[in-house]
Amino acid sequence: MMNSQVLWGGDYDTIHQLSICELIRPKNADFVSVIRYYWDGNQLNMETKLGSEDEVLE
């Protein structure tokens, strides 16, 4: 587990796969939302509820 104030994509040539969870707590709300990403060794993809990789982040 890593903790950071910025999203770290793990995009190094030595990392072939990585699942990433970004925790969002807006304005000290009493809940936390989770955004999931997957690094496939080439690009960072945001996962949807269906588990597909629809959006590529650069």
N, CA, C and O atoms as a Tripos MOL2 file, in Angstrom:
@<TRIPOS>MOLECULE
protein
  232   231    58     0     0
PROTEIN
NO_CHARGES

@<TRIPOS>ATOM
      1 N           0.8410   -1.1700    0.0000 N.3       1 MET1
      2 CA          0.0000    0.0000    0.0000 C.3       1 MET1
      3 C           0.8860    1.2330    0.0000 C.2       1 MET1
      4 O           1.8770    1.3100    0.7270 O.2       1 MET1
      5 N           0.5080    2.1950   -0.8310 N.am      2 MET2
      6 CA          1.1860    3.4930   -0.8670 C.3       2 MET2
      7 C           0.1790    4.5760   -0.5440 C.2       2 MET2
      8 O          -1.0180    4.4190   -0.7850 O.2       2 MET2
      9 N           0.6610    5.6500   -0.0080 N.am      3 ASN3
     10 CA         -0.1700    6.7940    0.2900 C.3       3 ASN3
     11 C           0.4750    8.0190   -0.3490 C.2       3 ASN3
     12 O           1.6810    8.2320   -0.2160 O.2       3 ASN3
     13 N          -0.3230    8.8160   -1.0360 N.am      4 SER4
     14 CA          0.2070    9.9900   -1.7020 C.3       4 SER4
     15 C          -0.8880   11.0240   -1.8670 C.2       4 SER4
     16 O          -2.0710   10.6850   -1.8630 O.2       4 SER4
     17 N          -0.5050   12.2700   -2.0090 N.am      5 GLN5
     18 CA         -1.4850   13.3220   -2.2740 C.3       5 GLN5
     19 C          -1.8090   13.4260   -3.7600 C.2       5 GLN5
     20 O          -2.7730   14.0920   -4.1350 O.2       5 GLN5
     21 N          -1.0250   12.7840   -4.5990 N.am      6 VAL6
     22 CA         -1.2800   12.7850   -6.0370 C.3       6 VAL6
     23 C          -1.3990   11.3440   -6.5140 C.2       6 VAL6
     24 O          -0.8400   10.4320   -5.9060 O.2       6 VAL6
     25 N          -2.1290   11.1460   -7.6030 N.am      7 LEU7
     26 CA         -2.2950    9.8130   -8.1560 C.3       7 LEU7
     27 C          -0.9940    9.3550   -8.7850 C.2       7 LEU7
     28 O          -0.4590   10.0180   -9.6740 O.2       7 LEU7
     29 N          -0.4950    8.2460   -8.3320 N.am      8 TRP8
     30 CA          0.7370    7.6600   -8.8700 C.3       8 TRP8
     31 C           0.3550    6.5150   -9.7760 C.2       8 TRP8
     32 O          -0.2860    5.5610   -9.3360 O.2       8 TRP8
     33 N           0.7410    6.5940  -11.0400 N.am      9 GLY9
     34 CA          0.3260    5.6040  -12.0130 C.3       9 GLY9
     35 C           1.1450    4.3290  -12.0090 C.2       9 GLY9
     36 O           0.7470    3.3510  -12.6400 O.2       9 GLY9
     37 N           2.2790    4.3060  -11.3180 N.am     10 GLY10
     38 CA          3.1020    3.1080  -11.3370 C.3      10 GLY10
     39 C           3.6940    2.8500  -12.7030 C.2      10 GLY10
     40 O           4.1010    1.7300  -13.0140 O.2      10 GLY10
     41 N           3.7400    3.8900  -13.5200 N.am     11 ASP11
     42 CA          4.1300    3.7100  -14.9150 C.3      11 ASP11
     43 C           5.6520    3.6870  -15.0940 C.2      11 ASP11
     44 O           6.2450    4.6000  -15.6690 O.2      11 ASP11
     45 N           6.2470    2.6380  -14.5950 N.am     12 TYR12
     46 CA          7.6730    2.3730  -14.7800 C.3      12 TYR12
     47 C           7.8170    1.1220  -15.6210 C.2      12 TYR12
     48 O           6.9640    0.2360  -15.5600 O.2      12 TYR12
     49 N           8.8750    1.0320  -16.4000 N.am     13 ASP13
     50 CA          9.0470   -0.1300  -17.2740 C.3      13 ASP13
     51 C           9.2590   -1.4230  -16.4950 C.2      13 ASP13
     52 O           9.1340   -2.5070  -17.0640 O.2      13 ASP13
     53 N           9.5720   -1.3300  -15.2240 N.am     14 THR14
     54 CA          9.7720   -2.5370  -14.4080 C.3      14 THR14
     55 C           8.4720   -3.0430  -13.7940 C.2      14 THR14
     56 O           8.4490   -4.1310  -13.2200 O.2      14 THR14
     57 N           7.3840   -2.2700  -13.9050 N.am     15 ILE15
     58 CA          6.0890   -2.6850  -13.3630 C.3      15 ILE15
     59 C           5.1940   -3.0640  -14.5330 C.2      15 ILE15
     60 O           4.8580   -2.2230  -15.3670 O.2      15 ILE15
     61 N           4.8070   -4.3410  -14.5910 N.am     16 HIS16
     62 CA          4.0340   -4.8480  -15.7250 C.3      16 HIS16
     63 C           2.5280   -4.7240  -15.5160 C.2      16 HIS16
     64 O           1.7820   -4.5640  -16.4820 O.2      16 HIS16
     65 N           2.0710   -4.7940  -14.2610 N.am     17 GLN17
     66 CA          0.6570   -4.6760  -13.9430 C.3      17 GLN17
     67 C           0.5130   -4.0520  -12.5640 C.2      17 GLN17
     68 O           1.3350   -4.2860  -11.6780 O.2      17 GLN17
     69 N          -0.5400   -3.2540  -12.3870 N.am     18 LEU18
     70 CA         -0.7690   -2.6660  -11.0740 C.3      18 LEU18
     71 C          -2.2120   -2.1990  -10.9910 C.2      18 LEU18
     72 O          -2.7000   -1.5080  -11.8850 O.2      18 LEU18
     73 N          -2.8950   -2.5780   -9.9160 N.am     19 SER19
     74 CA         -4.2240   -2.0550   -9.6260 C.3      19 SER19
     75 C          -4.0710   -0.9000   -8.6510 C.2      19 SER19
     76 O          -3.3290   -0.9970   -7.6740 O.2      19 SER19
     77 N          -4.7770    0.1940   -8.9180 N.am     20 ILE20
     78 CA         -4.6480    1.4140   -8.1220 C.3      20 ILE20
     79 C          -6.0410    1.8520   -7.6860 C.2      20 ILE20
     80 O          -6.9760    1.8470   -8.4870 O.2      20 ILE20
     81 N          -6.1780    2.2270   -6.4230 N.am     21 CYS21
     82 CA         -7.4330    2.7780   -5.9020 C.3      21 CYS21
     83 C          -7.1650    4.1880   -5.4070 C.2      21 CYS21
     84 O          -6.2720    4.4130   -4.5890 O.2      21 CYS21
     85 N          -7.9420    5.1300   -5.9070 N.am     22 GLU22
     86 CA         -7.8580    6.5160   -5.4400 C.3      22 GLU22
     87 C          -9.0480    6.7570   -4.5150 C.2      22 GLU22
     88 O         -10.1970    6.5640   -4.9110 O.2      22 GLU22
     89 N          -8.7740    7.1750   -3.2950 N.am     23 LEU23
     90 CA         -9.8280    7.4430   -2.3250 C.3      23 LEU23
     91 C         -10.1500    8.9300   -2.3350 C.2      23 LEU23
     92 O          -9.2550    9.7650   -2.2050 O.2      23 LEU23
     93 N         -11.4200    9.2560   -2.4880 N.am     24 ILE24
     94 CA        -11.8690   10.6390   -2.5710 C.3      24 ILE24
     95 C         -12.7940   10.9190   -1.3810 C.2      24 ILE24
     96 O         -13.7800   10.2120   -1.1720 O.2      24 ILE24
     97 N         -12.4670   11.9490   -0.6100 N.am     25 ARG25
     98 CA        -13.3120   12.3800    0.5110 C.3      25 ARG25
     99 C         -13.5250   13.8930    0.3740 C.2      25 ARG25
    100 O         -12.7500   14.6830    0.9120 O.2      25 ARG25
    101 N         -14.5720   14.2880   -0.3450 N.am     26 PRO26
    102 CA        -14.7680   15.7130   -0.6090 C.3      26 PRO26
    103 C         -15.2130   16.5030    0.6160 C.2      26 PRO26
    104 O         -16.1470   16.1090    1.3140 O.2      26 PRO26
    105 N         -14.5480   17.6040    0.8670 N.am     27 LYS27
    106 CA        -14.9310   18.5710    1.9070 C.3      27 LYS27
    107 C         -15.2110   17.9080    3.2530 C.2      27 LYS27
    108 O         -16.2020   18.2260    3.9100 O.2      27 LYS27
    109 N         -14.3460   16.9950    3.6590 N.am     28 ASN28
    110 CA        -14.4850   16.2980    4.9450 C.3      28 ASN28
    111 C         -15.8320   15.6010    5.1100 C.2      28 ASN28
    112 O         -16.3800   15.5580    6.2110 O.2      28 ASN28
    113 N         -16.3600   15.0600    4.0250 N.am     29 ALA29
    114 CA        -17.6280   14.3260    4.0690 C.3      29 ALA29
    115 C         -17.4830   13.1010    4.9680 C.2      29 ALA29
    116 O         -16.3670   12.6860    5.2810 O.2      29 ALA29
    117 N         -18.5960   12.5310    5.3770 N.am     30 ASP30
    118 CA        -18.5530   11.3470    6.2260 C.3      30 ASP30
    119 C         -18.5680   10.0570    5.4050 C.2      30 ASP30
    120 O         -18.9440    8.9990    5.9090 O.2      30 ASP30
    121 N         -18.1580   10.1500    4.1400 N.am     31 PHE31
    122 CA        -18.0370    8.9810    3.2690 C.3      31 PHE31
    123 C         -16.7880    9.1250    2.4070 C.2      31 PHE31
    124 O         -16.2360   10.2150    2.2570 O.2      31 PHE31
    125 N         -16.3650    8.0130    1.8530 N.am     32 VAL32
    126 CA        -15.2020    7.9860    0.9560 C.3      32 VAL32
    127 C         -15.6180    7.2860   -0.3270 C.2      32 VAL32
    128 O         -16.2070    6.2060   -0.2800 O.2      32 VAL32
    129 N         -15.3200    7.8830   -1.4600 N.am     33 SER33
    130 CA        -15.5680    7.2550   -2.7620 C.3      33 SER33
    131 C         -14.2740    6.6510   -3.2740 C.2      33 SER33
    132 O         -13.1860    7.1450   -2.9740 O.2      33 SER33
    133 N         -14.3950    5.5760   -4.0500 N.am     34 VAL34
    134 CA        -13.2260    4.8860   -4.5780 C.3      34 VAL34
    135 C         -13.2570    4.9320   -6.0990 C.2      34 VAL34
    136 O         -14.2570    4.5700   -6.7190 O.2      34 VAL34
    137 N         -12.1520    5.3800   -6.6980 N.am     35 ILE35
    138 CA        -11.9790    5.3280   -8.1520 C.3      35 ILE35
    139 C         -10.8590    4.3320   -8.4100 C.2      35 ILE35
    140 O          -9.7740    4.4460   -7.8400 O.2      35 ILE35
    141 N         -11.1220    3.3630   -9.2650 N.am     36 ARG36
    142 CA        -10.1490    2.2990   -9.5290 C.3      36 ARG36
    143 C          -9.4920    2.4850  -10.8960 C.2      36 ARG36
    144 O         -10.1380    2.8500  -11.8780 O.2      36 ARG36
    145 N          -8.1910    2.2220  -10.9210 N.am     37 TYR37
    146 CA         -7.3920    2.3050  -12.1430 C.3      37 TYR37
    147 C          -6.5980    1.0230  -12.2910 C.2      37 TYR37
    148 O          -6.3870    0.2890  -11.3260 O.2      37 TYR37
    149 N          -6.1600    0.7630  -13.5150 N.am     38 TYR38
    150 CA         -5.3290   -0.4080  -13.7840 C.3      38 TYR38
    151 C          -4.2020   -0.0070  -14.7320 C.2      38 TYR38
    152 O          -4.4560    0.5050  -15.8220 O.2      38 TYR38
    153 N          -2.9690   -0.2390  -14.3190 N.am     39 TRP39
    154 CA         -1.7880   -0.0160  -15.1590 C.3      39 TRP39
    155 C          -1.4790   -1.3380  -15.8260 C.2      39 TRP39
    156 O          -1.2090   -2.3220  -15.1370 O.2      39 TRP39
    157 N          -1.5100   -1.3920  -17.1610 N.am     40 ASP40
    158 CA         -1.2990   -2.6420  -17.8900 C.3      40 ASP40
    159 C           0.1250   -2.7960  -18.4220 C.2      40 ASP40
    160 O           0.3910   -3.6650  -19.2520 O.2      40 ASP40
    161 N           1.0220   -1.9640  -17.9480 N.am     41 GLY41
    162 CA          2.4050   -2.0160  -18.4190 C.3      41 GLY41
    163 C           2.6900   -0.9930  -19.4980 C.2      41 GLY41
    164 O           3.8480   -0.7050  -19.8010 O.2      41 GLY41
    165 N           1.6110   -0.4330  -20.0890 N.am     42 ASN42
    166 CA          1.7620    0.5600  -21.1500 C.3      42 ASN42
    167 C           0.9860    1.8360  -20.8900 C.2      42 ASN42
    168 O           1.4700    2.9270  -21.1900 O.2      42 ASN42
    169 N          -0.2220    1.7140  -20.3320 N.am     43 GLN43
    170 CA         -1.0430    2.8930  -20.1080 C.3      43 GLN43
    171 C          -1.9150    2.7050  -18.8700 C.2      43 GLN43
    172 O          -2.1970    1.5850  -18.4460 O.2      43 GLN43
    173 N          -2.3290    3.8320  -18.3070 N.am     44 LEU44
    174 CA         -3.1890    3.8440  -17.1310 C.3      44 LEU44
    175 C          -4.6320    3.9150  -17.5900 C.2      44 LEU44
    176 O          -4.9960    4.8060  -18.3560 O.2      44 LEU44
    177 N          -5.4630    2.9810  -17.1280 N.am     45 ASN45
    178 CA         -6.8640    2.8970  -17.5280 C.3      45 ASN45
    179 C          -7.7600    3.0530  -16.3150 C.2      45 ASN45
    180 O          -7.4810    2.4860  -15.2590 O.2      45 ASN45
    181 N          -8.8400    3.8200  -16.4570 N.am     46 MET46
    182 CA         -9.8340    3.9280  -15.3930 C.3      46 MET46
    183 C         -10.8210    2.7830  -15.5550 C.2      46 MET46
    184 O         -11.3270    2.5470  -16.6510 O.2      46 MET46
    185 N         -11.0950    2.0730  -14.4680 N.am     47 GLU47
    186 CA        -12.0510    0.9730  -14.5290 C.3      47 GLU47
    187 C         -13.4450    1.4850  -14.2290 C.2      47 GLU47
    188 O         -13.6290    2.3570  -13.3800 O.2      47 GLU47
    189 N         -14.4320    0.9370  -14.9360 N.am     48 THR48
    190 CA        -15.8240    1.3010  -14.6940 C.3      48 THR48
    191 C         -16.4500    0.2510  -13.7860 C.2      48 THR48
    192 O         -15.7980   -0.7310  -13.4310 O.2      48 THR48
    193 N         -17.6950    0.4480  -13.4140 N.am     49 LYS49
    194 CA        -18.3890   -0.5190  -12.5660 C.3      49 LYS49
    195 C         -18.4710   -1.8920  -13.2240 C.2      49 LYS49
    196 O         -18.5330   -2.9110  -12.5360 O.2      49 LYS49
    197 N         -18.4700   -1.9180  -14.5420 N.am     50 LEU50
    198 CA        -18.5410   -3.1840  -15.2650 C.3      50 LEU50
    199 C         -17.1840   -3.8730  -15.3490 C.2      50 LEU50
    200 O         -17.0850   -5.0090  -15.8130 O.2      50 LEU50
    201 N         -16.1340   -3.1770  -14.8970 N.am     51 GLY51
    202 CA        -14.8050   -3.7720  -14.9110 C.3      51 GLY51
    203 C         -14.0500   -3.5670  -16.2060 C.2      51 GLY51
    204 O         -12.9270   -4.0520  -16.3440 O.2      51 GLY51
    205 N         -14.6380   -2.8590  -17.1630 N.am     52 SER52
    206 CA        -13.9510   -2.6330  -18.4220 C.3      52 SER52
    207 C         -13.0290   -1.4250  -18.2980 C.2      52 SER52
    208 O         -13.1700   -0.6130  -17.3830 O.2      52 SER52
    209 N         -12.1050   -1.3200  -19.2050 N.am     53 GLU53
    210 CA        -11.1540   -0.2160  -19.2210 C.3      53 GLU53
    211 C         -11.5370    0.7210  -20.3540 C.2      53 GLU53
    212 O         -11.0520    0.5850  -21.4780 O.2      53 GLU53
    213 N         -12.4130    1.6740  -20.0470 N.am     54 ASP54
    214 CA        -12.9690    2.5340  -21.0880 C.3      54 ASP54
    215 C         -12.1590    3.7750  -21.3680 C.2      54 ASP54
    216 O         -12.1070    4.2350  -22.5080 O.2      54 ASP54
    217 N         -11.5330    4.3200  -20.3630 N.am     55 GLU55
    218 CA        -10.8780    5.6170  -20.5080 C.3      55 GLU55
    219 C          -9.3930    5.5030  -20.2450 C.2      55 GLU55
    220 O          -8.9730    4.9720  -19.2160 O.2      55 GLU55
    221 N          -8.6070    5.9980  -21.1690 N.am     56 VAL56
    222 CA         -7.1560    5.9790  -21.0200 C.3      56 VAL56
    223 C          -6.7080    7.3280  -20.4920 C.2      56 VAL56
    224 O          -7.0800    8.3680  -21.0350 O.2      56 VAL56
    225 N          -5.9020    7.3130  -19.4240 N.am     57 LEU57
    226 CA         -5.3910    8.5460  -18.8370 C.3      57 LEU57
    227 C          -3.9660    8.7560  -19.2440 C.2      57 LEU57
    228 O          -3.1810    7.8080  -19.2700 O.2      57 LEU57
    229 N          -3.6110    9.9840  -19.5660 N.am     58 GLU58
    230 CA         -2.2280   10.2730  -19.9360 C.3      58 GLU58
    231 C          -1.6570   11.3500  -19.0810 C.2      58 GLU58
    232 O          -0.4970   11.7250  -19.2540 O.2      58 GLU58
@<TRIPOS>BOND
     1     1     2 1
     2     2     3 1
     3     3     4 2
     4     3     5 am
     5     5     6 1
     6     6     7 1
     7     7     8 2
     8     7     9 am
     9     9    10 1
    10    10    11 1
    11    11    12 2
    12    11    13 am
    13    13    14 1
    14    14    15 1
    15    15    16 2
    16    15    17 am
    17    17    18 1
    18    18    19 1
    19    19    20 2
    20    19    21 am
    21    21    22 1
    22    22    23 1
    23    23    24 2
    24    23    25 am
    25    25    26 1
    26    26    27 1
    27    27    28 2
    28    27    29 am
    29    29    30 1
    30    30    31 1
    31    31    32 2
    32    31    33 am
    33    33    34 1
    34    34    35 1
    35    35    36 2
    36    35    37 am
    37    37    38 1
    38    38    39 1
    39    39    40 2
    40    39    41 am
    41    41    42 1
    42    42    43 1
    43    43    44 2
    44    43    45 am
    45    45    46 1
    46    46    47 1
    47    47    48 2
    48    47    49 am
    49    49    50 1
    50    50    51 1
    51    51    52 2
    52    51    53 am
    53    53    54 1
    54    54    55 1
    55    55    56 2
    56    55    57 am
    57    57    58 1
    58    58    59 1
    59    59    60 2
    60    59    61 am
    61    61    62 1
    62    62    63 1
    63    63    64 2
    64    63    65 am
    65    65    66 1
    66    66    67 1
    67    67    68 2
    68    67    69 am
    69    69    70 1
    70    70    71 1
    71    71    72 2
    72    71    73 am
    73    73    74 1
    74    74    75 1
    75    75    76 2
    76    75    77 am
    77    77    78 1
    78    78    79 1
    79    79    80 2
    80    79    81 am
    81    81    82 1
    82    82    83 1
    83    83    84 2
    84    83    85 am
    85    85    86 1
    86    86    87 1
    87    87    88 2
    88    87    89 am
    89    89    90 1
    90    90    91 1
    91    91    92 2
    92    91    93 am
    93    93    94 1
    94    94    95 1
    95    95    96 2
    96    95    97 am
    97    97    98 1
    98    98    99 1
    99    99   100 2
   100    99   101 am
   101   101   102 1
   102   102   103 1
   103   103   104 2
   104   103   105 am
   105   105   106 1
   106   106   107 1
   107   107   108 2
   108   107   109 am
   109   109   110 1
   110   110   111 1
   111   111   112 2
   112   111   113 am
   113   113   114 1
   114   114   115 1
   115   115   116 2
   116   115   117 am
   117   117   118 1
   118   118   119 1
   119   119   120 2
   120   119   121 am
   121   121   122 1
   122   122   123 1
   123   123   124 2
   124   123   125 am
   125   125   126 1
   126   126   127 1
   127   127   128 2
   128   127   129 am
   129   129   130 1
   130   130   131 1
   131   131   132 2
   132   131   133 am
   133   133   134 1
   134   134   135 1
   135   135   136 2
   136   135   137 am
   137   137   138 1
   138   138   139 1
   139   139   140 2
   140   139   141 am
   141   141   142 1
   142   142   143 1
   143   143   144 2
   144   143   145 am
   145   145   146 1
   146   146   147 1
   147   147   148 2
   148   147   149 am
   149   149   150 1
   150   150   151 1
   151   151   152 2
   152   151   153 am
   153   153   154 1
   154   154   155 1
   155   155   156 2
   156   155   157 am
   157   157   158 1
   158   158   159 1
   159   159   160 2
   160   159   161 am
   161   161   162 1
   162   162   163 1
   163   163   164 2
   164   163   165 am
   165   165   166 1
   166   166   167 1
   167   167   168 2
   168   167   169 am
   169   169   170 1
   170   170   171 1
   171   171   172 2
   172   171   173 am
   173   173   174 1
   174   174   175 1
   175   175   176 2
   176   175   177 am
   177   177   178 1
   178   178   179 1
   179   179   180 2
   180   179   181 am
   181   181   182 1
   182   182   183 1
   183   183   184 2
   184   183   185 am
   185   185   186 1
   186   186   187 1
   187   187   188 2
   188   187   189 am
   189   189   190 1
   190   190   191 1
   191   191   192 2
   192   191   193 am
   193   193   194 1
   194   194   195 1
   195   195   196 2
   196   195   197 am
   197   197   198 1
   198   198   199 1
   199   199   200 2
   200   199   201 am
   201   201   202 1
   202   202   203 1
   203   203   204 2
   204   203   205 am
   205   205   206 1
   206   206   207 1
   207   207   208 2
   208   207   209 am
   209   209   210 1
   210   210   211 1
   211   211   212 2
   212   211   213 am
   213   213   214 1
   214   214   215 1
   215   215   216 2
   216   215   217 am
   217   217   218 1
   218   218   219 1
   219   219   220 2
   220   219   221 am
   221   221   222 1
   222   222   223 1
   223   223   224 2
   224   223   225 am
   225   225   226 1
   226   226   227 1
   227   227   228 2
   228   227   229 am
   229   229   230 1
   230   230   231 1
   231   231   232 2
@<TRIPOS>SUBSTRUCTURE
     1 MET1         2 RESIDUE 1 A MET
     2 MET2         6 RESIDUE 1 A MET
     3 ASN3        10 RESIDUE 1 A ASN
     4 SER4        14 RESIDUE 1 A SER
     5 GLN5        18 RESIDUE 1 A GLN
     6 VAL6        22 RESIDUE 1 A VAL
     7 LEU7        26 RESIDUE 1 A LEU
     8 TRP8        30 RESIDUE 1 A TRP
     9 GLY9        34 RESIDUE 1 A GLY
    10 GLY10       38 RESIDUE 1 A GLY
    11 ASP11       42 RESIDUE 1 A ASP
    12 TYR12       46 RESIDUE 1 A TYR
    13 ASP13       50 RESIDUE 1 A ASP
    14 THR14       54 RESIDUE 1 A THR
    15 ILE15       58 RESIDUE 1 A ILE
    16 HIS16       62 RESIDUE 1 A HIS
    17 GLN17       66 RESIDUE 1 A GLN
    18 LEU18       70 RESIDUE 1 A LEU
    19 SER19       74 RESIDUE 1 A SER
    20 ILE20       78 RESIDUE 1 A ILE
    21 CYS21       82 RESIDUE 1 A CYS
    22 GLU22       86 RESIDUE 1 A GLU
    23 LEU23       90 RESIDUE 1 A LEU
    24 ILE24       94 RESIDUE 1 A ILE
    25 ARG25       98 RESIDUE 1 A ARG
    26 PRO26      102 RESIDUE 1 A PRO
    27 LYS27      106 RESIDUE 1 A LYS
    28 ASN28      110 RESIDUE 1 A ASN
    29 ALA29      114 RESIDUE 1 A ALA
    30 ASP30      118 RESIDUE 1 A ASP
    31 PHE31      122 RESIDUE 1 A PHE
    32 VAL32      126 RESIDUE 1 A VAL
    33 SER33      130 RESIDUE 1 A SER
    34 VAL34      134 RESIDUE 1 A VAL
    35 ILE35      138 RESIDUE 1 A ILE
    36 ARG36      142 RESIDUE 1 A ARG
    37 TYR37      146 RESIDUE 1 A TYR
    38 TYR38      150 RESIDUE 1 A TYR
    39 TRP39      154 RESIDUE 1 A TRP
    40 ASP40      158 RESIDUE 1 A ASP
    41 GLY41      162 RESIDUE 1 A GLY
    42 ASN42      166 RESIDUE 1 A ASN
    43 GLN43      170 RESIDUE 1 A GLN
    44 LEU44      174 RESIDUE 1 A LEU
    45 ASN45      178 RESIDUE 1 A ASN
    46 MET46      182 RESIDUE 1 A MET
    47 GLU47      186 RESIDUE 1 A GLU
    48 THR48      190 RESIDUE 1 A THR
    49 LYS49      194 RESIDUE 1 A LYS
    50 LEU50      198 RESIDUE 1 A LEU
    51 GLY51      202 RESIDUE 1 A GLY
    52 SER52      206 RESIDUE 1 A SER
    53 GLU53      210 RESIDUE 1 A GLU
    54 ASP54      214 RESIDUE 1 A ASP
    55 GLU55      218 RESIDUE 1 A GLU
    56 VAL56      222 RESIDUE 1 A VAL
    57 LEU57      226 RESIDUE 1 A LEU
    58 GLU58      230 RESIDUE 1 A GLU
